[in-house]
PDB file of C-alpha atoms and ligand atoms in Angstrom:
ATOM      1  CA  MET A   1      61.376   7.401  -0.505  1.00 39.00           C
ATOM      2  CA  ASN A   2      57.663   6.875   1.321  1.00 43.00           C
ATOM      3  CA  ARG A   3      55.546   7.417  -1.597  1.00 45.00           C
ATOM      4  CA  PRO A   4      52.039   8.752  -0.821  1.00 44.00           C
ATOM      5  CA  SER A   5      49.817   6.114  -2.458  1.00 45.00           C
ATOM      6  CA  PRO A   6      47.631   7.207  -5.814  1.00 46.00           C
ATOM      7  CA  ALA A   7      44.433   6.654  -3.516  1.00 45.00           C
ATOM      8  CA  ARG A   8      45.468   9.302  -1.226  1.00 45.00           C
ATOM      9  CA  ASP A   9      46.700  11.499  -3.827  1.00 46.00           C
ATOM     10  CA  ALA A  10      43.129  11.365  -5.174  1.00 49.00           C
ATOM     11  CA  GLY A  11      41.607  12.118  -2.273  1.00 52.00           C
ATOM     12  CA  VAL A  12      39.749   8.865  -2.043  1.00 54.00           C
ATOM     13  CA  VAL A  13      37.435   8.039   1.064  1.00 52.00           C
ATOM     14  CA  PRO A  14      36.208   4.642   0.774  1.00 56.00           C
ATOM     15  CA  VAL A  15      33.179   5.295   2.638  1.00 67.00           C
ATOM     16  CA  SER A  16      30.921   8.535   1.772  1.00 91.00           C
ATOM     17  CA  VAL A  17      29.426  10.179   4.630  1.00 95.00           C
ATOM     18  CA  GLN A  18      28.024  13.805   4.084  1.00 96.00           C
ATOM     19  CA  GLU A  19      26.405  15.895   6.789  1.00 97.00           C
ATOM     20  CA  ASP A  20      22.591  16.209   5.976  1.00 97.00           C
ATOM     21  CA  ARG A  21      20.943  19.592   5.090  1.00 97.00           C
ATOM     22  CA  GLY A  22      17.443  21.223   5.673  1.00 97.00           C
ATOM     23  CA  THR A  23      14.581  19.038   6.109  1.00 97.00           C
ATOM     24  CA  PRO A  24      12.562  16.785   3.916  1.00 97.00           C
ATOM     25  CA  ALA A  25       9.931  17.914   1.638  1.00 97.00           C
ATOM     26  CA  GLU A  26       6.491  16.601   1.592  1.00 97.00           C
ATOM     27  CA  PRO A  27       6.444  13.158   1.865  1.00 97.00           C
ATOM     28  CA  PRO A  28       6.537  11.766  -1.627  1.00 97.00           C
ATOM     29  CA  ALA A  29       2.768  10.024  -3.472  1.00 95.00           C
ATOM     30  CA  ALA A  30       2.251   6.746  -2.006  1.00 88.00           C
ATOM     31  CA  GLY A  31       3.778   4.047  -4.059  1.00 96.00           C
ATOM     32  CA  LEU A  32       6.780   5.812  -5.125  1.00 98.00           C
ATOM     33  CA  VAL A  33       9.462   4.547  -2.760  1.00 98.00           C
ATOM     34  CA  ASP A  34       7.540   1.243  -3.116  1.00 98.00           C
ATOM     35  CA  GLU A  35       8.579   1.134  -6.896  1.00 98.00           C
ATOM     36  CA  LEU A  36      11.820   2.408  -6.620  1.00 98.00           C
ATOM     37  CA  VAL A  37      12.544  -0.283  -3.905  1.00 98.00           C
ATOM     38  CA  LEU A  38      11.132  -2.556  -6.832  1.00 98.00           C
ATOM     39  CA  ALA A  39      13.075  -0.983  -9.382  1.00 98.00           C
ATOM     40  CA  ASN A  40      16.373  -1.624  -7.376  1.00 98.00           C
ATOM     41  CA  HIS A  41      15.388  -5.714  -7.069  1.00 98.00           C
ATOM     42  CA  ILE A  42      14.299  -6.116 -10.761  1.00 98.00           C
ATOM     43  CA  LEU A  43      17.238  -4.185 -12.232  1.00 98.00           C
ATOM     44  CA  SER A  44      19.279  -6.742  -9.946  1.00 98.00           C
ATOM     45  CA  ARG A  45      17.250  -9.587 -11.116  1.00 98.00           C
ATOM     46  CA  HIS A  46      17.917  -8.677 -14.548  1.00 97.00           C
ATOM     47  CA  ARG A  47      22.060  -8.445 -13.669  1.00 97.00           C
ATOM     48  CA  VAL A  48      21.749  -4.657 -14.986  1.00 98.00           C
ATOM     49  CA  VAL A  49      23.447  -4.170 -11.400  1.00 98.00           C
ATOM     50  CA  ASP A  50      25.459  -6.370  -9.130  1.00 97.00           C
ATOM     51  CA  ALA A  51      26.672  -5.323  -5.804  1.00 97.00           C
ATOM     52  CA  PHE A  52      27.420  -1.945  -7.657  1.00 98.00           C
ATOM     53  CA  GLY A  53      24.612   0.206  -9.622  1.00 98.00           C
ATOM     54  CA  HIS A  54      21.765   2.597  -8.448  1.00 98.00           C
ATOM     55  CA  VAL A  55      18.606   3.810  -9.601  1.00 99.00           C
ATOM     56  CA  SER A  56      16.917   7.043  -8.181  1.00 99.00           C
ATOM     57  CA  VAL A  57      13.661   9.297  -8.779  1.00 99.00           C
ATOM     58  CA  ARG A  58      13.021  12.687  -8.819  1.00 98.00           C
ATOM     59  CA  HIS A  59      11.324  13.532  -5.664  1.00 98.00           C
ATOM     60  CA  ASP A  60       7.270  14.418  -7.038  1.00 98.00           C
ATOM     61  CA  GLN A  61       6.500  16.910  -4.232  1.00 98.00           C
ATOM     62  CA  ASP A  62      10.045  18.958  -4.978  1.00 98.00           C
ATOM     63  CA  PRO A  63      11.650  18.480  -8.333  1.00 98.00           C
ATOM     64  CA  GLU A  64      14.841  20.122  -7.056  1.00 98.00           C
ATOM     65  CA  ARG A  65      15.223  17.214  -5.116  1.00 98.00           C
ATOM     66  CA  PHE A  66      15.651  12.859  -6.106  1.00 98.00           C
ATOM     67  CA  LEU A  67      15.393   9.714  -3.825  1.00 98.00           C
ATOM     68  CA  LEU A  68      18.314   7.098  -3.684  1.00 98.00           C
ATOM     69  CA  ALA A  69      18.942   4.286  -2.141  1.00 98.00           C
ATOM     70  CA  ARG A  70      22.025   4.268   1.108  1.00 98.00           C
ATOM     71  CA  ASN A  71      25.539   2.768  -0.376  1.00 98.00           C
ATOM     72  CA  MET A  72      24.343  -0.862  -0.976  1.00 98.00           C
ATOM     73  CA  ALA A  73      23.497  -3.738  -2.926  1.00 98.00           C
ATOM     74  CA  PRO A  74      20.574  -2.818  -4.663  1.00 98.00           C
ATOM     75  CA  ALA A  75      18.924  -6.086  -4.175  1.00 98.00           C
ATOM     76  CA  LEU A  76      19.145  -5.870  -1.115  1.00 98.00           C
ATOM     77  CA  VAL A  77      17.626  -2.156  -0.590  1.00 98.00           C
ATOM     78  CA  ALA A  78      14.710  -2.050   1.570  1.00 98.00           C
ATOM     79  CA  LYS A  79      12.341   0.890   2.296  1.00 97.00           C
ATOM     80  CA  SER A  80      14.023   2.744   4.945  1.00 98.00           C
ATOM     81  CA  ASP A  81      17.116   2.380   3.359  1.00 98.00           C
ATOM     82  CA  ILE A  82      15.998   5.398   0.876  1.00 98.00           C
ATOM     83  CA  VAL A  83      17.283   8.738   1.712  1.00 98.00           C
ATOM     84  CA  GLU A  84      16.370  12.011   0.212  1.00 98.00           C
ATOM     85  CA  PHE A  85      19.061  14.520  -2.055  1.00 98.00           C
ATOM     86  CA  HIS A  86      19.200  18.011  -3.421  1.00 98.00           C
ATOM     87  CA  LEU A  87      20.522  17.992  -6.601  1.00 98.00           C
ATOM     88  CA  ASP A  88      23.731  19.124  -5.734  1.00 98.00           C
ATOM     89  CA  GLY A  89      24.375  15.562  -3.887  1.00 98.00           C
ATOM     90  CA  THR A  90      24.063  16.727  -0.292  1.00 98.00           C
ATOM     91  CA  PRO A  91      21.602  14.790   2.170  1.00 98.00           C
ATOM     92  CA  VAL A  92      18.766  15.387   3.616  1.00 98.00           C
ATOM     93  CA  ASN A  93      17.988  12.718   5.961  1.00 98.00           C
ATOM     94  CA  ALA A  94      20.908  10.063   5.970  1.00 98.00           C
ATOM     95  CA  HIS A  95      21.417  10.384   9.549  1.00 98.00           C
ATOM     96  CA  GLY A  96      25.153   9.640   8.915  1.00 97.00           C
ATOM     97  CA  ARG A  97      24.800   6.370   7.048  1.00 97.00           C
ATOM     98  CA  SER A  98      27.016   6.061   4.010  1.00 97.00           C
ATOM     99  CA  ILE A  99      25.960   7.025   0.519  1.00 98.00           C
ATOM    100  CA  TYR A 100      27.114   6.158  -2.869  1.00 98.00           C
ATOM    101  CA  LEU A 101      30.377   8.110  -3.841  1.00 97.00           C
ATOM    102  CA  GLU A 102      28.698   8.514  -7.471  1.00 98.00           C
ATOM    103  CA  ARG A 103      24.969  10.175  -6.420  1.00 98.00           C
ATOM    104  CA  PHE A 104      26.268  13.137  -8.561  1.00 98.00           C
ATOM    105  CA  ILE A 105      25.579  11.499 -11.692  1.00 98.00           C
ATOM    106  CA  HIS A 106      21.760  11.595 -10.745  1.00 98.00           C
ATOM    107  CA  GLY A 107      21.639  15.082  -9.376  1.00 98.00           C
ATOM    108  CA  GLU A 108      23.428  16.700 -12.605  1.00 98.00           C
ATOM    109  CA  ILE A 109      21.462  15.083 -14.581  1.00 99.00           C
ATOM    110  CA  TYR A 110      18.031  15.605 -13.291  1.00 99.00           C
ATOM    111  CA  ARG A 111      19.837  19.609 -13.218  1.00 98.00           C
ATOM    112  CA  ALA A 112      19.894  19.595 -16.863  1.00 98.00           C
ATOM    113  CA  ARG A 113      17.410  17.667 -17.808  1.00 98.00           C
ATOM    114  CA  GLU A 114      13.645  19.167 -16.794  1.00 98.00           C
ATOM    115  CA  ASP A 115      12.081  15.900 -18.912  1.00 98.00           C
ATOM    116  CA  VAL A 116      14.220  12.950 -16.760  1.00 99.00           C
ATOM    117  CA  GLY A 117      11.930  11.664 -13.717  1.00 98.00           C
ATOM    118  CA  ALA A 118      14.391   9.104 -13.167  1.00 99.00           C
ATOM    119  CA  VAL A 119      17.490   7.453 -13.358  1.00 99.00           C
ATOM    120  CA  VAL A 120      19.666   4.346 -13.581  1.00 99.00           C
ATOM    121  CA  HIS A 121      23.593   4.190 -13.451  1.00 98.00           C
ATOM    122  CA  SER A 122      25.176   1.136 -13.903  1.00 98.00           C
ATOM    123  CA  HIS A 123      28.423  -1.302 -14.741  1.00 98.00           C
ATOM    124  CA  ALA A 124      26.116  -3.621 -17.056  1.00 96.00           C
ATOM    125  CA  PRO A 125      28.896  -5.999 -18.762  1.00 96.00           C
ATOM    126  CA  ALA A 126      27.289  -6.434 -21.838  1.00 97.00           C
ATOM    127  CA  VAL A 127      27.629  -2.489 -22.665  1.00 98.00           C
ATOM    128  CA  VAL A 128      31.023  -2.178 -21.455  1.00 98.00           C
ATOM    129  CA  PRO A 129      33.031  -3.640 -24.735  1.00 98.00           C
ATOM    130  CA  PHE A 130      30.959  -0.474 -26.647  1.00 98.00           C
ATOM    131  CA  GLY A 131      32.241   2.173 -24.275  1.00 98.00           C
ATOM    132  CA  VAL A 132      35.921   1.054 -24.991  1.00 98.00           C
ATOM    133  CA  SER A 133      35.453  -0.150 -28.731  1.00 97.00           C
ATOM    134  CA  ARG A 134      37.421   2.332 -31.333  1.00 95.00           C
ATOM    135  CA  THR A 135      35.290   0.784 -33.866  1.00 94.00           C
ATOM    136  CA  ALA A 136      31.955  -0.064 -32.933  1.00 94.00           C
ATOM    137  CA  SER A 137      29.340   1.934 -31.489  1.00 96.00           C
ATOM    138  CA  LEU A 138      26.126   0.812 -29.554  1.00 98.00           C
ATOM    139  CA  LYS A 139      23.186   0.872 -32.048  1.00 98.00           C
ATOM    140  CA  PRO A 140      19.948   0.122 -32.025  1.00 98.00           C
ATOM    141  CA  VAL A 141      19.506  -4.012 -33.724  1.00 98.00           C
ATOM    142  CA  TRP A 142      16.110  -4.490 -32.808  1.00 97.00           C
ATOM    143  CA  HIS A 143      12.450  -2.891 -31.961  1.00 97.00           C
ATOM    144  CA  MET A 144      12.924  -3.107 -28.433  1.00 98.00           C
ATOM    145  CA  SER A 145      15.714  -0.378 -28.030  1.00 98.00           C
ATOM    146  CA  GLY A 146      14.741   1.716 -30.500  1.00 98.00           C
ATOM    147  CA  PHE A 147      15.008   4.534 -28.040  1.00 98.00           C
ATOM    148  CA  LEU A 148      18.743   4.559 -28.322  1.00 98.00           C
ATOM    149  CA  GLY A 149      18.460   6.411 -31.030  1.00 97.00           C
ATOM    150  CA  LEU A 150      20.933   5.903 -34.019  1.00 97.00           C
ATOM    151  CA  GLU A 151      24.139   5.863 -31.889  1.00 92.00           C
ATOM    152  CA  THR A 152      24.772   6.186 -28.010  1.00 98.00           C
ATOM    153  CA  PRO A 153      27.149   8.689 -27.158  1.00 98.00           C
ATOM    154  CA  VAL A 154      30.123   7.890 -24.987  1.00 98.00           C
ATOM    155  CA  PHE A 155      31.373   9.959 -22.115  1.00 98.00           C
ATOM    156  CA  GLU A 156      35.301  10.041 -22.165  1.00 98.00           C
ATOM    157  CA  ILE A 157      36.404  11.416 -18.286  1.00 98.00           C
ATOM    158  CA  ARG A 158      39.911  11.831 -19.215  1.00 98.00           C
ATOM    159  CA  ASP A 159      38.688  15.008 -21.232  1.00 98.00           C
ATOM    160  CA  ALA A 160      37.559  16.059 -17.576  1.00 97.00           C
ATOM    161  CA  ALA A 161      39.569  14.163 -15.270  1.00 97.00           C
ATOM    162  CA  GLY A 162      42.581  13.176 -17.027  1.00 97.00           C
ATOM    163  CA  ASP A 163      44.529  10.239 -17.466  1.00 97.00           C
ATOM    164  CA  ALA A 164      44.762   9.020 -13.703  1.00 97.00           C
ATOM    165  CA  SER A 165      41.521   9.026 -12.811  1.00 97.00           C
ATOM    166  CA  ASP A 166      39.511   6.220 -10.865  1.00 97.00           C
ATOM    167  CA  LEU A 167      36.865   6.614 -13.442  1.00 98.00           C
ATOM    168  CA  LEU A 168      34.164   7.699 -10.865  1.00 97.00           C
ATOM    169  CA  ILE A 169      31.722  10.571 -11.243  1.00 98.00           C
ATOM    170  CA  ARG A 170      33.034  11.803  -7.632  1.00 96.00           C
ATOM    171  CA  SER A 171      31.739  15.490  -8.265  1.00 97.00           C
ATOM    172  CA  ASN A 172      28.934  17.780  -9.369  1.00 98.00           C
ATOM    173  CA  GLU A 173      31.737  19.103 -12.154  1.00 98.00           C
ATOM    174  CA  LEU A 174      32.415  15.525 -13.253  1.00 98.00           C
ATOM    175  CA  GLY A 175      28.466  14.640 -13.282  1.00 98.00           C
ATOM    176  CA  GLY A 176      27.955  17.760 -15.259  1.00 98.00           C
ATOM    177  CA  ALA A 177      30.507  17.114 -18.017  1.00 98.00           C
ATOM    178  CA  LEU A 178      28.494  13.210 -17.765  1.00 98.00           C
ATOM    179  CA  ALA A 179      25.177  14.847 -18.365  1.00 98.00           C
ATOM    180  CA  SER A 180      26.953  17.210 -20.903  1.00 98.00           C
ATOM    181  CA  THR A 181      27.871  13.974 -22.701  1.00 98.00           C
ATOM    182  CA  LEU A 182      24.441  12.527 -22.840  1.00 98.00           C
ATOM    183  CA  ASP A 183      22.658  15.704 -24.028  1.00 98.00           C
ATOM    184  CA  GLN A 184      19.363  14.517 -25.064  1.00 98.00           C
ATOM    185  CA  ALA A 185      20.260  11.571 -25.327  1.00 98.00           C
ATOM    186  CA  CYS A 186      18.577   8.550 -23.230  1.00 98.00           C
ATOM    187  CA  VAL A 187      21.665   6.401 -22.812  1.00 98.00           C
ATOM    188  CA  VAL A 188      25.140   7.519 -22.303  1.00 98.00           C
ATOM    189  CA  LEU A 189      28.061   4.968 -21.996  1.00 98.00           C
ATOM    190  CA  MET A 190      31.364   5.554 -19.985  1.00 98.00           C
ATOM    191  CA  ARG A 191      34.171   4.630 -20.875  1.00 98.00           C
ATOM    192  CA  GLY A 192      36.008   2.259 -19.129  1.00 98.00           C
ATOM    193  CA  HIS A 193      32.991   2.224 -16.496  1.00 98.00           C
ATOM    194  CA  GLY A 194      29.588   1.316 -17.611  1.00 98.00           C
ATOM    195  CA  ALA A 195      26.457   3.351 -18.643  1.00 98.00           C
ATOM    196  CA  THR A 196      23.645   5.616 -17.517  1.00 98.00           C
ATOM    197  CA  VAL A 197      20.012   5.653 -18.322  1.00 98.00           C
ATOM    198  CA  VAL A 198      17.494   7.794 -17.963  1.00 98.00           C
ATOM    199  CA  GLY A 199      13.584   8.371 -18.529  1.00 98.00           C
ATOM    200  CA  GLU A 200      10.590   9.920 -17.446  1.00 98.00           C
ATOM    201  CA  SER A 201       9.394   7.457 -14.729  1.00 98.00           C
ATOM    202  CA  ILE A 202      11.130   4.826 -12.890  1.00 98.00           C
ATOM    203  CA  ARG A 203       9.171   2.081 -15.051  1.00 98.00           C
ATOM    204  CA  GLN A 204      10.350   3.548 -18.260  1.00 98.00           C
ATOM    205  CA  VAL A 205      13.901   3.758 -17.120  1.00 98.00           C
ATOM    206  CA  VAL A 206      13.689   0.250 -15.943  1.00 98.00           C
ATOM    207  CA  PHE A 207      12.651  -1.081 -19.051  1.00 98.00           C
ATOM    208  CA  ARG A 208      15.450   1.375 -21.152  1.00 98.00           C
ATOM    209  CA  ALA A 209      18.219  -0.043 -18.834  1.00 98.00           C
ATOM    210  CA  VAL A 210      17.136  -3.735 -19.124  1.00 98.00           C
ATOM    211  CA  TYR A 211      16.717  -3.174 -23.196  1.00 98.00           C
ATOM    212  CA  THR A 212      19.978  -1.354 -23.726  1.00 98.00           C
ATOM    213  CA  GLN A 213      21.651  -4.074 -21.944  1.00 98.00           C
ATOM    214  CA  LEU A 214      20.202  -6.884 -24.405  1.00 98.00           C
ATOM    215  CA  ASN A 215      20.840  -4.617 -27.017  1.00 98.00           C
ATOM    216  CA  ALA A 216      24.451  -4.702 -26.420  1.00 98.00           C
ATOM    217  CA  GLU A 217      24.447  -8.849 -26.156  1.00 98.00           C
ATOM    218  CA  LEU A 218      22.580  -8.893 -29.309  1.00 98.00           C
ATOM    219  CA  GLN A 219      24.688  -6.310 -31.177  1.00 98.00           C
ATOM    220  CA  LEU A 220      28.138  -8.420 -30.403  1.00 98.00           C
ATOM    221  CA  GLN A 221      26.450 -11.679 -31.744  1.00 98.00           C
ATOM    222  CA  ALA A 222      25.335  -9.651 -34.803  1.00 98.00           C
ATOM    223  CA  LEU A 223      28.479  -8.426 -35.179  1.00 97.00           C
ATOM    224  CA  GLN A 224      30.496 -11.695 -34.753  1.00 97.00           C
ATOM    225  CA  LEU A 225      28.104 -12.818 -37.690  1.00 98.00           C
ATOM    226  CA  GLY A 226      29.331  -9.813 -40.242  1.00 96.00           C
ATOM    227  CA  SER A 227      28.340  -6.929 -41.108  1.00 96.00           C
ATOM    228  CA  VAL A 228      25.032  -5.584 -39.579  1.00 97.00           C
ATOM    229  CA  ASP A 229      21.575  -3.658 -40.202  1.00 98.00           C
ATOM    230  CA  TYR A 230      20.606  -1.503 -37.735  1.00 98.00           C
ATOM    231  CA  LEU A 231      17.406   0.609 -37.004  1.00 98.00           C
ATOM    232  CA  THR A 232      16.606   3.391 -39.691  1.00 98.00           C
ATOM    233  CA  ALA A 233      15.797   6.955 -38.439  1.00 98.00           C
ATOM    234  CA  GLY A 234      12.024   6.476 -39.448  1.00 98.00           C
ATOM    235  CA  GLU A 235      12.257   2.847 -37.262  1.00 98.00           C
ATOM    236  CA  VAL A 236      13.745   4.405 -34.419  1.00 98.00           C
ATOM    237  CA  GLY A 237      10.736   7.222 -33.932  1.00 97.00           C
ATOM    238  CA  ALA A 238       7.769   4.383 -34.816  1.00 97.00           C
ATOM    239  CA  THR A 239       9.550   1.922 -32.517  1.00 97.00           C
ATOM    240  CA  THR A 240      10.207   4.476 -29.584  1.00 95.00           C
ATOM    241  CA  VAL A 241       6.420   5.365 -29.659  1.00 95.00           C
ATOM    242  CA  SER A 242       4.886   1.659 -30.011  1.00 95.00           C
ATOM    243  CA  VAL A 243       7.448  -0.361 -27.976  1.00 93.00           C
ATOM    244  CA  GLY A 244       7.229   2.474 -25.112  1.00 89.00           C
ATOM    245  CA  SER A 245       3.679   2.404 -25.218  1.00 92.00           C
ATOM    246  CA  GLN A 246       4.125  -1.525 -24.034  1.00 95.00           C
ATOM    247  CA  VAL A 247       6.090  -0.424 -20.663  1.00 97.00           C
ATOM    248  CA  ASP A 248       3.650  -1.331 -18.170  1.00 97.00           C
ATOM    249  CA  ARG A 249       3.215  -4.586 -19.164  1.00 97.00           C
ATOM    250  CA  ALA A 250       6.854  -5.219 -19.030  1.00 98.00           C
ATOM    251  CA  TRP A 251       7.032  -3.430 -14.948  1.00 98.00           C
ATOM    252  CA  ASN A 252       4.028  -6.076 -14.543  1.00 98.00           C
ATOM    253  CA  LEU A 253       5.958  -9.522 -15.364  1.00 98.00           C
ATOM    254  CA  TRP A 254       8.833  -8.106 -13.531  1.00 98.00           C
ATOM    255  CA  LYS A 255       7.296  -6.923 -10.289  1.00 98.00           C
ATOM    256  CA  ARG A 256       5.609 -10.318 -10.190  1.00 98.00           C
ATOM    257  CA  GLU A 257       8.936 -12.210 -10.439  1.00 97.00           C
ATOM    258  CA  VAL A 258      10.671  -9.992  -7.944  1.00 96.00           C
ATOM    259  CA  GLN A 259       7.759 -10.727  -5.785  1.00 94.00           C
ATOM    260  CA  ASN A 260       7.734 -14.305  -6.268  1.00 93.00           C
ATOM    261  CA  ALA A 261      11.376 -14.645  -5.561  1.00 90.00           C
ATOM    262  CA  ASP A 262      10.969 -12.802  -2.271  1.00 80.00           C
ATOM    263  CA  THR A 263       8.005 -15.134  -1.180  1.00 78.00           C
ATOM    264  CA  SER A 264      10.309 -18.155  -1.788  1.00 75.00           C
ATOM    265  CA  ASN A 265      13.020 -16.683  -0.107  1.00 67.00           C
ATOM    266  CA  ASP A 266      10.736 -16.172   3.047  1.00 59.00           C
ATOM    267  CA  GLN A 267      10.205 -20.323   3.302  1.00 52.00           C
TER     268      GLN A 267
HETATM  269 MN1   MN B   1      29.835   3.437 -11.186  1.00 62.52          MN
END
């Protein structure tokens, strides 16, 4: 019998191209696209993303739109690679270029959470064990990641897509299900896949994505030593305020590091 491939059964398209709709909003504020490009490079340098993963920002001139790179490795993103999208994931100015299959993560979270201004989706290796463990859950082990709250929600895609999906968020329906599991949290783990982190701004979401990964590494080490003391609810609240005020300090360092790396690559 000539069996169709599972990929064809699932309607998998290896390269995602979609026709543009509408016209671009007013141009974003000066510096917003530059900051989005930097965020791509910083996340790559900190190994939150590798060839895969993406970061977006809500459009500052139209809250019903967001900016996200075309389909490519974040380390290689330049200003001309940034595409404008409607919240349903339809591009405005992709001009036939391939776009990320999982753009629905971004649009559906912006739709569900008015407070969210930037989103990072990654396959950061350190967090993956906490998405698949049946006993351990990702919790803040130090003051740098109080934003995690007392516990990190885990998205189980089988509940929405059955037990034979490719685990990718390839539709608005799946994006909506992910946003619903995220609820009011800053981070949602995705079982067998990775994580999605949200923030008010590009700088805050990059900070959270980097420290989510570091927390996962430290928590795994601590668990190997035995039972672990996590931050209390009071400590979560207090550290979120105090460390949250230091986001620019990290951003300025990380920005300089990627700029220096770019300069040395040019020589
Ligand atoms: Mn993914």
